[in-house]
Steps between C-alpha positions, in 0.01 A plus 500: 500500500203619725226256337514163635571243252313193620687310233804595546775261644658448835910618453817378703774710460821217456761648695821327382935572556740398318265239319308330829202593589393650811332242763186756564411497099493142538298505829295780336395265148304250721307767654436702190354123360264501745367811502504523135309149491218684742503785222449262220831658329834457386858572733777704329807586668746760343859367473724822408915432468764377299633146395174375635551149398255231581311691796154569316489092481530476866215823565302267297547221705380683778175576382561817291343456181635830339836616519598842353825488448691853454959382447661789449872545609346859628363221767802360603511674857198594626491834571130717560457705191528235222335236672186715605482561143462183403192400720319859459507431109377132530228607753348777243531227197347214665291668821542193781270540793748386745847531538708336788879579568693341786546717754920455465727793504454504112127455548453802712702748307342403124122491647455861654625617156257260279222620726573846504548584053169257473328652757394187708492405855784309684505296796789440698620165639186276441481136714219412311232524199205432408195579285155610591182712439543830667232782613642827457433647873450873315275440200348178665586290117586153501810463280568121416846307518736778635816366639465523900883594545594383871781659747579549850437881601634658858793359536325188431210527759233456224446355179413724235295415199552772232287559171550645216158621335626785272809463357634198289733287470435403834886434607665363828852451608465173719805380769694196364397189693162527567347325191598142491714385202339272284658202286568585147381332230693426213246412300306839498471676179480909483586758303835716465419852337842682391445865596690783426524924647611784322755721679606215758850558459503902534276411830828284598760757482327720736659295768818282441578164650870574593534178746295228663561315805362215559422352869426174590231417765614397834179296571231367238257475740214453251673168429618347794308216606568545909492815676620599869367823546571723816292764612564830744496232788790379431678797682824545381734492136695261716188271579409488127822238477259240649241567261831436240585162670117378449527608190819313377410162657147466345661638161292777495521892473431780731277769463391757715168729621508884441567530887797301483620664203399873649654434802845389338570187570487361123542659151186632323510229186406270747121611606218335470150625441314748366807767485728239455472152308194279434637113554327159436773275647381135628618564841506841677620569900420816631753551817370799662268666269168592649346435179323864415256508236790680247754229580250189436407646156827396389548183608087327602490336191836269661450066476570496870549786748700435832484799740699511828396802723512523896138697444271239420239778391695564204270564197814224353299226669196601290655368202771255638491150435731444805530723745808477850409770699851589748845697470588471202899558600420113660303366242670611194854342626295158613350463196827582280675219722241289422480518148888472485488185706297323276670603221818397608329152605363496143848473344672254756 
């Protein structure tokens, strides 16, 4: 639709597998509550698969008051065609003025496609969102509550605010981690709406499901409560073994900046920042990380920041809680001793 529909609500798309939902479409609920609260509307989120169970109870409980519900066994797997279909055809029934995916592999395949057949703009990879009056810079008109759709730009040298002032549903992917996950409540009421689309199932045997494989995640790093992370300072695949010491004696996990990953000395699942993964843990030591502005994205919003750098003009110190400035191939191992010692004395 190219008319804005003031009224209109603000969508989540609920990206779920094998009957869980996706973390992002949770993440993604609280958001789309507040900035459908600022709108003075309702939230919908569009729940397309199979065997869906009891997961429009638990979109409810995160704020969604709407949930359009299309169970097909069409929907089973997700593959593009169907599954495009189903949010094009709810978009032209019910005309939302937002709609927010999560910018997951799944995310960033079914977007592009919803964007392109409804002829709406798309952007990429949001950290954040907002709502505001905007001033068109070519016809110099004020256009009221347009969502102000927020993303680093440059290989993250900027922030970008993008608007869309001609084309609706205004509709973002946004990265998975950035919007804080709020509590659900059980007690919330809402709305399930059974949904169906013609021709689903001749849109599903365009492309066949033969075999799925599954992996596990090596590192949850969204959920770990302690993080070592090493940066490009840490020199060496071999070095990163101290970082793994730290790590294991504090019980936490180790993550890694885009140098360290770039440079080889750790796998690419464990980044952290704006290329990599947002984190929120309630302690966070940076060993070696000099704490550019792409790297801090991911991980500012840490309880308590430790940094340990021998360059005690790090922009790490800016946003440290505790800083050690030295070699970190001394402090690292003194520290790790330390910790162990008292851990030992703990127990005797």
């Amino acid at each position: 639709m190219t008319q804005p529909n003031r009224k209109g609500e603000v969508w989540v798309f609920a990206e779920q597998q094998d009957g869980v939902l996706h973390d992002v479409s949770l993440e993604l609920c609280g958001k789309a509550r507040e900035l459908a609260d600022r709108l003075g509307v309702a939230v919908g989120a569009v729940l397309p698969g199979y065997d869906l169970g009891n997961l429009p109870q638990q979109l409810i409980a995160q704020g969604v008051d709407h949930v359009y519900v299309v169970d097909d066994p069409s929907l089973r797997y997700y593959t593009t065609n169907p599954y495009a279909a189903v949010v094009e055809t709810l978009i032209a029934k019910y005309e939302p003025q937002i709609v927010l995916y999560g910018a997951s592999p799944l995310g960033r395949d079914l977007a592009p496609r919803v964007a392109s057949k409804t002829r709406s703009g798309l952007t990429a990879d949001c950290t954040d969102l907002d709502i505001s009056n905007v001033t068109d810079p070519r016809t110099k008109a004020e256009h009221a509550n347009l969502l102000l759709q927020i993303r680093p730009a440059f290989g993250g040298n900027i922030i970008a605010t993008i608007v869309n002032y001609d084309w609706w549903p205004q509709m973002a992917t946004v990265r998975e981690g950035v919007m804080s996950l709020q509590e659900p409540d059980a007690n919330r009421s809402g709305k399930v709406i059974a949904e169906t689309v013609e021709g689903l199932s001749e849109l599903a045997s365009v492309v066949q499901v033969l075999e799925r494989h599954v992996e596990e995640r090596k590192v949850n790093l969204k959920a770990a409560r302690i993080i070592v992370a090493g940066g490009g300072g840490v020199g060496s695949r071999e070095n990163f073994e101290q970082i793994r010491e730290l790590a294991g004696v504090i019980g936490g996990v180790v993550g890694a900046s885009r140098a360290a990953v770039d440079s080889g000395f750790i796998g690419k699942e464990y980044q952290i920042g704006q290329t990599g993964t947002t984190v929120r843990p309630a302690l966070y030591i940076a060993v070696g990380i000099s704490g550019a502005v792409q790297h801090r994205a991911g991980m500012e919003e840490s309880a308590k920041i430790i940094a340990i750098n021998n360059d005690p003009a790090a922009p790490i110190f800016s946003i440290a809680h505790y800083g050690i400035v030295g070699d970190l191939n001394k402090v690292v191992p003194m520290l790790t001793k330390a910790l162990r010692n008292r851990r030992l004395a703990s127990v005797q």
